[in-house]
């Protein structure tokens, strides 16, 4: 495993149209795309991302400072959003060359902070497939708790479990970091 990136090198900003082709390169296989964006069709195209922007909220990119330039290294949004009630984080994806270096954690923390501090939501949810162990461990580390389990069918026809995880504002503020 490579060493974690310094959060000083990472920042975030709203998605720009010029970022979309880079994000399309994050999923390496049709199965990976299904886990990131179940309704998308392989290969991911800019038009598929653009088509979701009208129904998604706060599309956000994580960027890495390299040699005085900004490189898009992660993407997330709120798949659902109900003002004053709840949101669900969706499409969390990271550049495959930089995975397991803290970018997903930085990005998810950014989306959690935004939900609770900017939007003042009382709760936040997300969905994660049971086979995505690194993501499940990250979400547990951040204090997200499983609250439901659904059965889905992968494009191959195989059943797969989808966890719904939840966090409320009070638990986010009071949670002690948990080692994963």
Coordinates of N, CA, C and O in Angstrom, one line a residue:
X1 N 0.8 -1.2 0.0 CA 0.0 0.0 0.0 C 0.9 1.2 0.0 O 1.9 1.3 0.7
X2 N 0.5 2.2 -0.8 CA 1.3 3.5 -0.8 C 0.9 4.3 0.4 O -0.1 4.1 1.0
X3 N 1.8 5.2 0.7 CA 1.5 6.1 1.8 C 0.4 7.0 1.6 O 0.1 7.5 0.4
X4 N -0.4 7.4 2.6 CA -1.5 8.4 2.5 C -1.0 9.7 2.0 O 0.2 10.1 2.3
X5 N -1.8 10.4 1.2 CA -1.5 11.7 0.8 C -1.7 12.7 1.9 O -2.7 12.5 2.6
X6 N -0.9 13.7 2.0 CA -1.2 14.8 2.9 C -2.4 15.5 2.6 O -2.6 15.9 1.4
X7 N -3.3 15.8 3.6 CA -4.5 16.5 3.3 C -4.2 17.9 2.8 O -5.0 18.6 2.2
X8 N -3.0 18.4 3.1 CA -2.5 19.7 2.7 C -2.5 19.8 1.1 O -2.6 20.8 0.5
X9 N -2.2 18.6 0.5 CA -2.1 18.5 -0.9 C -3.5 18.4 -1.6 O -3.7 18.6 -2.8
X10 N -4.5 18.0 -0.8 CA -5.9 17.8 -1.3 C -6.8 19.0 -1.1 O -6.6 19.7 -0.1
X11 N -7.6 19.3 -2.0 CA -8.7 20.3 -1.8 C -9.9 19.8 -2.6 O -9.9 18.7 -3.2
X12 N -10.9 20.6 -2.5 CA -12.2 20.2 -3.3 C -12.8 21.4 -3.8 O -12.6 22.6 -3.4
X13 N -13.7 21.2 -4.8 CA -14.4 22.3 -5.5 C -15.6 21.7 -6.2 O -15.6 20.5 -6.4
X14 N -16.5 22.5 -6.7 CA -17.6 22.0 -7.5 C -17.1 21.4 -8.8 O -16.0 21.8 -9.4
X15 N -17.8 20.4 -9.3 CA -17.5 19.8 -10.6 C -17.5 20.8 -11.7 O -18.4 21.6 -11.7
X16 N -16.5 20.8 -12.6 CA -16.6 21.6 -13.8 C -16.7 20.6 -15.0 O -16.3 19.5 -14.9
X17 N -17.3 21.1 -16.1 CA -17.5 20.2 -17.2 C -16.2 19.6 -17.7 O -16.2 18.5 -18.1
X18 N -15.1 20.4 -17.6 CA -13.8 19.9 -18.1 C -13.3 18.7 -17.3 O -12.4 18.0 -17.7
X19 N -13.9 18.5 -16.0 CA -13.5 17.4 -15.2 C -14.1 16.1 -15.6 O -13.6 15.0 -15.2
X20 N -15.2 16.1 -16.3 CA -16.0 14.9 -16.6 C -15.2 13.8 -17.3 O -15.3 12.7 -16.9
X21 N -14.5 14.1 -18.4 CA -13.7 13.1 -19.1 C -12.7 12.3 -18.1 O -12.6 11.1 -18.2
X22 N -12.1 13.1 -17.2 CA -11.2 12.5 -16.2 C -12.0 11.5 -15.3 O -11.5 10.3 -15.1
X23 N -13.1 11.9 -14.8 CA -13.9 11.0 -14.0 C -14.4 9.8 -14.7 O -14.5 8.7 -14.1
X24 N -14.7 9.9 -16.0 CA -15.1 8.7 -16.8 C -14.0 7.6 -16.8 O -14.3 6.5 -17.0
X25 N -12.7 8.0 -16.5 CA -11.6 7.1 -16.5 C -11.5 6.4 -15.2 O -10.6 5.5 -15.0
X26 N -12.2 6.8 -14.1 CA -12.0 6.2 -12.8 C -12.4 4.7 -12.7 O -11.7 3.9 -12.2
X27 N -13.6 4.3 -13.2 CA -14.0 2.9 -13.2 C -13.2 2.1 -14.3 O -13.2 2.5 -15.4
X28 N -12.5 1.0 -13.8 CA -11.7 0.3 -14.8 C -12.4 -0.8 -15.4 O -11.9 -1.3 -16.5
X29 N -13.5 -1.3 -14.9 CA -14.3 -2.4 -15.5 C -15.8 -2.1 -15.4 O -16.2 -1.2 -14.6
X30 N -16.5 -2.9 -16.1 CA -18.0 -2.8 -16.0 C -18.5 -3.1 -14.6 O -19.4 -2.4 -14.1
X31 N -17.9 -4.0 -13.9 CA -18.3 -4.3 -12.6 C -18.0 -3.2 -11.6 O -18.8 -2.8 -10.8
X32 N -16.8 -2.6 -11.7 CA -16.5 -1.4 -10.9 C -17.5 -0.3 -11.2 O -17.9 0.4 -10.2
X33 N -17.8 -0.1 -12.4 CA -18.8 1.0 -12.8 C -20.1 0.7 -12.1 O -20.7 1.6 -11.5
X34 N -20.5 -0.5 -12.1 CA -21.8 -0.9 -11.4 C -21.8 -0.5 -10.0 O -22.7 0.0 -9.4
X35 N -20.7 -0.8 -9.3 CA -20.6 -0.5 -7.9 C -20.6 1.1 -7.6 O -21.1 1.5 -6.6
X36 N -20.0 1.8 -8.6 CA -19.9 3.3 -8.4 C -21.2 4.0 -8.9 O -21.6 5.0 -8.3
X37 N -21.9 3.4 -9.9 CA -22.9 4.1 -10.6 C -23.8 3.0 -11.2 O -23.7 2.8 -12.4
X38 N -24.7 2.4 -10.4 CA -25.4 1.2 -10.9 C -26.3 1.4 -12.1 O -26.5 0.5 -12.9
X39 N -26.7 2.6 -12.4 CA -27.6 2.9 -13.5 C -26.8 3.2 -14.8 O -27.4 3.3 -15.9
X40 N -25.5 3.3 -14.7 CA -24.7 3.6 -15.8 C -24.4 2.4 -16.7 O -24.5 1.3 -16.2
X41 N -24.1 2.6 -17.9 CA -23.8 1.6 -18.9 C -22.3 1.7 -19.2 O -21.8 2.8 -19.5
X42 N -21.6 0.5 -19.2 CA -20.2 0.5 -19.5 C -20.0 0.7 -21.0 O -20.7 0.2 -21.8
X43 N -19.0 1.5 -21.4 CA -18.1 2.3 -20.6 C -18.8 3.6 -20.2 O -19.7 4.1 -20.9
X44 N -18.4 4.2 -19.0 CA -18.9 5.5 -18.6 C -18.5 6.6 -19.6 O -17.4 6.7 -20.0
X45 N -19.5 7.4 -19.9 CA -19.3 8.5 -20.9 C -19.6 9.8 -20.2 O -20.4 9.9 -19.3
X46 N -19.1 10.9 -20.8 CA -19.4 12.2 -20.3 C -20.9 12.5 -20.3 O -21.5 13.1 -19.4
X47 N -21.6 12.0 -21.4 CA -23.0 12.2 -21.5 C -23.8 11.6 -20.3 O -24.8 12.1 -19.8
X48 N -23.3 10.4 -19.9 CA -24.0 9.7 -18.8 C -23.9 10.6 -17.5 O -24.8 10.7 -16.7
X49 N -22.7 11.1 -17.2 CA -22.5 11.9 -16.1 C -23.3 13.2 -16.2 O -24.1 13.6 -15.2
X50 N -23.3 13.9 -17.3 CA -24.0 15.1 -17.5 C -25.5 14.9 -17.3 O -26.2 15.8 -16.8
X51 N -26.0 13.7 -17.8 CA -27.5 13.4 -17.6 C -27.9 13.4 -16.2 O -29.1 13.6 -15.9
X52 N -27.0 13.1 -15.3 CA -27.4 13.0 -13.8 C -27.3 14.3 -13.1 O -27.9 14.4 -12.0
X53 N -26.6 15.3 -13.7 CA -26.4 16.5 -13.0 C -27.7 17.3 -12.6 O -27.7 18.0 -11.7
X54 N -28.7 17.1 -13.4 CA -30.0 17.7 -13.1 C -30.7 17.1 -11.9 O -31.6 17.8 -11.3
X55 N -30.4 15.9 -11.5 CA -31.1 15.3 -10.4 C -30.1 15.0 -9.2 O -30.6 14.7 -8.1
X56 N -28.8 15.2 -9.4 CA -27.9 15.1 -8.3 C -27.6 16.4 -7.7 O -27.9 17.5 -8.3
X57 N -27.1 16.5 -6.5 CA -26.8 17.8 -5.9 C -25.4 17.8 -5.4 O -24.8 16.8 -5.0
X58 N -24.8 19.0 -5.5 CA -23.4 19.3 -5.0 C -22.4 18.4 -5.6 O -21.6 17.8 -4.9
X59 N -22.3 18.2 -7.0 CA -21.3 17.4 -7.5 C -19.9 18.0 -7.2 O -19.7 19.2 -7.4
X60 N -19.1 17.2 -6.6 CA -17.8 17.7 -6.0 C -16.6 16.9 -6.4 O -16.7 15.7 -6.5
X61 N -15.5 17.6 -6.8 CA -14.3 16.9 -7.1 C -13.3 17.1 -6.0 O -13.2 18.2 -5.4
X62 N -12.5 16.1 -5.7 CA -11.3 16.2 -4.9 C -10.1 16.5 -5.9 O -10.0 15.8 -6.9
X63 N -9.3 17.4 -5.5 CA -8.1 17.7 -6.4 C -6.8 17.6 -5.6 O -6.8 17.7 -4.4
X64 N -5.8 17.2 -6.3 CA -4.4 17.1 -5.8 C -3.5 18.1 -6.4 O -3.5 18.3 -7.6
X65 N -2.8 18.8 -5.6 CA -1.8 19.8 -6.0 C -0.6 19.1 -6.4 O 0.1 18.4 -5.6
X66 N -0.2 19.2 -7.7 CA 1.0 18.6 -8.2 C 1.8 19.6 -9.1 O 1.2 20.0 -10.1
X67 N 3.0 19.8 -8.7 CA 3.8 20.7 -9.5 C 3.1 22.0 -9.9 O 3.2 22.5 -11.0
X68 N 2.4 22.6 -8.9 CA 1.7 23.8 -9.1 C 0.5 23.7 -9.9 O -0.1 24.8 -10.3
X69 N 0.0 22.5 -10.3 CA -1.2 22.3 -11.0 C -2.2 21.5 -10.2 O -1.8 20.8 -9.3
X70 N -3.4 21.6 -10.6 CA -4.5 20.9 -10.0 C -4.9 19.6 -10.8 O -5.1 19.7 -12.0
X71 N -4.9 18.5 -10.1 CA -5.3 17.2 -10.8 C -6.6 16.7 -10.1 O -6.6 16.6 -8.9
X72 N -7.6 16.4 -10.9 CA -8.8 15.8 -10.4 C -8.6 14.4 -10.0 O -8.1 13.6 -10.9
X73 N -8.8 14.0 -8.7 CA -8.5 12.7 -8.3 C -9.6 11.9 -7.6 O -9.5 10.8 -7.2
X74 N -10.8 12.6 -7.5 CA -11.9 12.0 -6.9 C -13.2 12.7 -7.2 O -13.2 13.9 -7.6
X75 N -14.3 12.1 -7.0 CA -15.6 12.6 -7.4 C -16.7 12.1 -6.4 O -16.7 10.9 -6.1
X76 N -17.7 12.9 -6.0 CA -18.8 12.5 -5.3 C -19.9 13.5 -5.4 O -19.7 14.6 -5.9
X77 N -21.1 13.1 -5.0 CA -22.3 14.0 -5.1 C -23.3 13.5 -4.1 O -23.1 12.5 -3.4
X78 N -24.4 14.2 -4.0 CA -25.6 13.7 -3.2 C -26.5 13.1 -4.3 O -27.1 13.8 -5.1
X79 N -26.7 11.8 -4.2 CA -27.6 11.1 -5.1 C -29.1 11.5 -4.9 O -29.8 11.5 -5.8
X80 N -29.4 11.7 -3.6 CA -30.7 12.2 -3.2 C -30.5 13.3 -2.2 O -29.5 13.3 -1.5
X81 N -31.5 14.2 -2.2 CA -31.4 15.3 -1.3 C -32.8 15.8 -1.0 O -33.6 16.1 -1.9
X82 N -33.1 15.9 0.3 CA -34.4 16.4 0.8 C -34.0 17.6 1.7 O -33.6 17.3 2.8
X83 N -34.3 18.8 1.3 CA -34.0 20.0 2.1 C -34.5 19.8 3.5 O -35.6 19.5 3.7
X84 N -33.6 20.1 4.5 CA -34.0 20.1 5.9 C -34.1 18.7 6.5 O -34.4 18.6 7.7
X85 N -34.0 17.6 5.7 CA -34.2 16.3 6.2 C -33.0 15.3 6.0 O -32.5 14.9 7.0
X86 N -32.6 15.0 4.8 CA -31.6 14.0 4.6 C -31.0 14.2 3.2 O -31.6 14.8 2.3
X87 N -29.9 13.5 3.0 CA -29.2 13.4 1.7 C -28.5 12.0 1.7 O -28.3 11.4 2.8
X88 N -28.2 11.5 0.5 CA -27.5 10.3 0.4 C -26.3 10.6 -0.5 O -26.4 11.1 -1.6
X89 N -25.1 10.2 0.0 CA -23.9 10.4 -0.8 C -23.9 9.4 -1.9 O -24.1 8.2 -1.7
X90 N -23.5 9.8 -3.1 CA -23.4 8.9 -4.2 C -22.2 9.1 -5.1 O -21.5 10.1 -5.0
X91 N -22.0 8.1 -6.0 CA -20.9 8.1 -7.0 C -19.5 8.4 -6.4 O -18.7 9.0 -7.1
X92 N -19.2 8.0 -5.2 CA -17.9 8.2 -4.7 C -16.9 7.4 -5.5 O -17.0 6.1 -5.6
X93 N -16.0 8.1 -6.1 CA -15.0 7.4 -7.0 C -13.7 8.1 -6.9 O -13.6 9.3 -6.7
X94 N -12.6 7.3 -7.1 CA -11.2 7.8 -6.9 C -10.4 7.3 -8.1 O -10.6 6.2 -8.6
X95 N -9.5 8.1 -8.6 CA -8.5 7.8 -9.6 C -7.9 6.4 -9.2 O -7.3 6.3 -8.1
X96 N -8.0 5.4 -10.0 CA -7.5 4.1 -9.6 C -6.0 4.1 -9.3 O -5.5 3.3 -8.5
X97 N -5.2 5.0 -9.9 CA -3.7 5.0 -9.6 C -3.5 5.5 -8.2 O -2.3 5.4 -7.7
X98 N -4.5 6.1 -7.5 CA -4.3 6.8 -6.2 C -5.2 6.2 -5.1 O -5.3 6.8 -4.1
X99 N -5.8 5.1 -5.4 CA -6.7 4.5 -4.4 C -5.9 4.0 -3.2 O -4.7 3.7 -3.2
X100 N -6.6 4.0 -2.0 CA -6.0 3.6 -0.7 C -4.9 4.5 -0.2 O -4.0 4.2 0.5
X101 N -5.1 5.8 -0.6 CA -4.2 6.9 -0.2 C -4.8 8.0 0.6 O -4.3 9.0 0.8
X102 N -6.1 7.8 1.0 CA -6.8 8.8 1.8 C -7.7 9.7 1.0 O -8.4 10.6 1.6
X103 N -7.8 9.6 -0.3 CA -8.6 10.5 -1.1 C -10.1 10.3 -0.8 O -10.9 11.2 -0.7
X104 N -10.5 9.0 -0.8 CA -11.9 8.7 -0.6 C -12.3 9.2 0.8 O -13.4 9.8 1.0
X105 N -11.5 9.0 1.8 CA -11.8 9.5 3.1 C -11.9 11.0 3.1 O -12.9 11.6 3.7
X106 N -11.0 11.7 2.5 CA -11.1 13.2 2.4 C -12.4 13.6 1.7 O -13.1 14.5 2.2
X107 N -12.7 13.0 0.7 CA -13.9 13.3 -0.1 C -15.2 13.0 0.7 O -16.1 13.9 0.7
X108 N -15.3 11.9 1.3 CA -16.5 11.6 2.1 C -16.6 12.5 3.3 O -17.7 13.0 3.6
X109 N -15.5 12.8 3.9 CA -15.6 13.7 5.1 C -16.0 15.1 4.6 O -16.8 15.8 5.2
X110 N -15.6 15.5 3.4 CA -16.0 16.8 2.8 C -17.5 16.8 2.6 O -18.2 17.7 2.9
X111 N -18.0 15.7 2.0 CA -19.5 15.6 1.8 C -20.3 15.5 3.1 O -21.4 16.1 3.2
X112 N -19.8 14.9 4.1 CA -20.4 14.8 5.4 C -20.5 16.2 6.0 O -21.5 16.7 6.5
X113 N -19.3 16.8 6.1 CA -19.2 18.2 6.6 C -20.2 19.1 5.9 O -20.9 19.9 6.5
X114 N -20.2 19.0 4.6 CA -21.1 19.9 3.8 C -22.6 19.7 4.2 O -23.4 20.6 4.3
X115 N -23.0 18.4 4.3 CA -24.3 18.0 4.6 C -24.7 18.6 6.0 O -25.8 19.2 6.1
X116 N -23.9 18.4 7.0 CA -24.2 18.9 8.3 C -24.0 20.3 8.6 O -24.7 21.0 9.3
X117 N -22.9 20.9 8.1 CA -22.5 22.3 8.4 C -23.1 23.3 7.4 O -23.6 24.3 7.9
X118 N -23.1 23.0 6.2 CA -23.6 23.9 5.2 C -25.2 23.8 5.0 O -25.9 24.8 5.1
X119 N -25.6 22.5 4.8 CA -27.0 22.3 4.5 C -27.8 22.1 5.8 O -29.0 22.1 5.8
X120 N -27.1 21.9 6.9 CA -27.8 21.7 8.3 C -28.8 20.6 8.3 O -29.9 20.6 8.8
X121 N -28.4 19.5 7.6 CA -29.2 18.3 7.6 C -29.1 17.5 8.9 O -28.0 17.5 9.5
X122 N -30.2 16.9 9.4 CA -30.1 16.1 10.6 C -29.5 14.8 10.4 O -29.0 14.1 11.4
X123 N -29.6 14.2 9.2 CA -29.0 12.9 8.9 C -28.5 12.8 7.5 O -28.8 13.6 6.6
X124 N -27.7 11.8 7.3 CA -27.0 11.5 6.0 C -27.0 10.0 5.8 O -26.8 9.2 6.8
X125 N -27.2 9.5 4.6 CA -27.1 8.1 4.3 C -26.2 7.9 3.1 O -25.8 8.8 2.4
X126 N -25.9 6.6 2.9 CA -25.2 6.2 1.7 C -25.4 4.7 1.5 O -25.8 4.0 2.5
X127 N -25.2 4.2 0.3 CA -25.4 2.8 0.0 C -24.1 2.2 -0.4 O -23.3 2.9 -1.1
X128 N -23.8 1.0 0.0 CA -22.5 0.3 -0.4 C -22.7 -1.2 -0.6 O -23.4 -1.8 0.3
X129 N -22.2 -1.7 -1.6 CA -22.3 -3.2 -1.9 C -21.5 -3.9 -0.9 O -20.4 -3.5 -0.5
X130 N -21.9 -5.1 -0.5 CA -21.2 -5.9 0.5 C -19.8 -6.3 0.0 O -19.0 -6.6 0.9
X131 N -19.5 -6.4 -1.2 CA -18.2 -6.8 -1.7 C -17.2 -5.7 -1.7 O -16.0 -5.9 -1.9
X132 N -17.6 -4.5 -1.4 CA -16.7 -3.3 -1.3 C -16.2 -3.1 0.1 O -16.5 -2.2 0.8
X133 N -15.4 -4.1 0.5 CA -14.8 -4.1 1.9 C -14.1 -2.8 2.2 O -14.3 -2.2 3.3
X134 N -13.2 -2.3 1.4 CA -12.5 -1.1 1.8 C -13.4 0.1 2.0 O -13.2 0.8 3.0
X135 N -14.4 0.2 1.2 CA -15.4 1.3 1.4 C -16.2 1.1 2.7 O -16.4 2.0 3.5
X136 N -16.6 -0.1 3.0 CA -17.4 -0.4 4.2 C -16.6 -0.1 5.4 O -17.1 0.5 6.4
X137 N -15.3 -0.5 5.4 CA -14.4 -0.2 6.5 C -14.2 1.3 6.7 O -14.2 1.9 7.8
X138 N -14.1 2.1 5.6 CA -14.0 3.5 5.6 C -15.2 4.1 6.3 O -15.1 5.0 7.2
X139 N -16.4 3.7 5.8 CA -17.6 4.3 6.3 C -17.8 4.0 7.8 O -18.3 4.8 8.5
X140 N -17.4 2.8 8.2 CA -17.5 2.5 9.6 C -16.5 3.3 10.4 O -16.9 3.8 11.5
X141 N -15.3 3.5 9.9 CA -14.4 4.4 10.6 C -14.9 5.8 10.8 O -14.6 6.5 11.8
X142 N -15.7 6.3 9.8 CA -16.3 7.6 9.9 C -17.5 7.7 10.7 O -18.0 8.8 11.0
X143 N -18.0 6.5 11.2 CA -19.2 6.5 12.1 C -20.5 6.2 11.4 O -21.5 6.3 12.1
X144 N -20.5 5.8 10.2 CA -21.7 5.4 9.5 C -22.1 4.0 10.0 O -21.2 3.1 10.1
X145 N -23.4 3.8 10.3 CA -23.9 2.6 10.8 C -24.8 1.9 9.8 O -25.7 2.6 9.3
X146 N -24.7 0.6 9.6 CA -25.7 -0.1 8.7 C -27.1 -0.1 9.4 O -27.2 -0.3 10.6
X147 N -28.1 0.3 8.5 CA -29.5 0.3 9.0 C -30.4 -0.6 8.2 O -31.5 -0.8 8.6
X148 N -30.0 -1.0 7.0 CA -30.8 -1.9 6.2 C -29.9 -2.6 5.2 O -28.8 -2.3 5.0
X149 N -30.5 -3.7 4.7 CA -29.8 -4.5 3.7 C -30.8 -4.9 2.6 O -31.9 -5.3 2.9
X150 N -30.5 -4.6 1.4 CA -31.3 -4.9 0.3 C -30.7 -5.9 -0.7 O -29.4 -5.9 -0.7
X151 N -31.4 -6.7 -1.4 CA -30.9 -7.5 -2.4 C -31.0 -6.8 -3.7 O -32.0 -6.3 -4.1
X152 N -29.9 -6.8 -4.5 CA -29.9 -6.3 -5.8 C -29.4 -7.4 -6.8 O -28.8 -8.4 -6.3
X153 N -29.5 -7.2 -8.0 CA -29.0 -8.2 -9.0 C -28.0 -7.5 -9.9 O -28.3 -6.5 -10.5
X154 N -26.8 -8.0 -9.9 CA -25.8 -7.5 -10.8 C -26.1 -7.7 -12.2 O -26.9 -8.6 -12.6
X155 N -25.4 -7.0 -13.1 CA -25.6 -7.2 -14.6 C -25.4 -8.7 -15.0 O -26.0 -9.2 -15.9
X156 N -24.5 -9.4 -14.3 CA -24.2 -10.8 -14.6 C -25.4 -11.7 -14.1 O -25.4 -12.9 -14.5
X157 N -26.4 -11.2 -13.4 CA -27.5 -12.0 -12.9 C -27.3 -12.5 -11.5 O -28.2 -13.1 -11.0
X158 N -26.2 -12.3 -11.0 CA -25.9 -12.7 -9.6 C -26.5 -11.8 -8.6 O -26.4 -10.6 -8.7
X159 N -27.0 -12.3 -7.5 CA -27.5 -11.5 -6.4 C -26.4 -10.9 -5.6 O -25.3 -11.5 -5.5
X160 N -26.6 -9.7 -5.1 CA -25.6 -9.0 -4.3 C -26.3 -8.2 -3.2 O -27.4 -7.8 -3.4
X161 N -25.7 -8.1 -2.1 CA -26.3 -7.3 -1.0 C -25.8 -5.9 -1.0 O -24.7 -5.6 -1.3
X162 N -26.8 -5.0 -0.8 CA -26.5 -3.6 -0.7 C -26.9 -3.1 0.7 O -28.0 -3.2 1.1
X163 N -25.9 -2.6 1.4 CA -26.1 -2.0 2.7 C -26.5 -0.5 2.6 O -25.9 0.2 1.8
X164 N -27.5 -0.2 3.4 CA -27.8 1.2 3.6 C -27.1 1.6 4.9 O -27.3 1.0 5.9
X165 N -26.3 2.7 4.9 CA -25.7 3.2 6.1 C -26.2 4.5 6.4 O -26.5 5.3 5.5
X166 N -26.2 4.9 7.7 CA -26.7 6.1 8.2 C -25.9 6.8 9.2 O -25.2 6.1 10.0
X167 N -25.9 8.1 9.3 CA -25.3 8.8 10.3 C -26.1 10.1 10.6 O -26.7 10.6 9.7
X168 N -26.2 10.4 11.9 CA -26.9 11.7 12.2 C -25.9 12.7 12.6 O -24.8 12.4 12.9
X169 N -26.4 14.0 12.6 CA -25.5 15.1 12.9 C -24.8 15.0 14.3 O -23.6 15.2 14.4
X170 N -25.6 14.6 15.3 CA -25.0 14.5 16.6 C -23.9 13.4 16.7 O -22.9 13.7 17.3
X171 N -24.1 12.3 16.1 CA -23.1 11.3 16.1 C -21.8 11.7 15.4 O -20.7 11.3 15.7
X172 N -22.0 12.4 14.3 CA -20.8 12.9 13.5 C -20.0 13.8 14.4 O -18.8 13.7 14.4
X173 N -20.6 14.7 15.1 CA -19.9 15.6 16.0 C -19.3 15.0 17.2 O -18.2 15.4 17.7
X174 N -19.9 13.9 17.7 CA -19.4 13.3 18.9 C -18.5 12.1 18.7 O -18.0 11.5 19.6
X175 N -18.5 11.6 17.4 CA -17.8 10.3 17.1 C -16.3 10.5 17.4 O -15.6 11.5 16.9
X176 N -15.7 9.6 18.1 CA -14.2 9.5 18.2 C -13.7 8.7 17.0 O -14.4 7.8 16.5
X177 N -12.6 9.1 16.4 CA -12.0 8.3 15.3 C -11.9 6.8 15.7 O -11.4 6.5 16.8
X178 N -12.2 6.0 14.8 CA -12.1 4.5 15.0 C -11.1 4.0 14.0 O -11.1 4.3 12.8
X179 N -10.1 3.3 14.5 CA -9.1 2.7 13.7 C -9.7 1.6 12.8 O -10.5 0.8 13.3
X180 N -9.4 1.6 11.5 CA -9.9 0.6 10.6 C -8.8 -0.4 10.3 O -7.7 -0.1 10.4

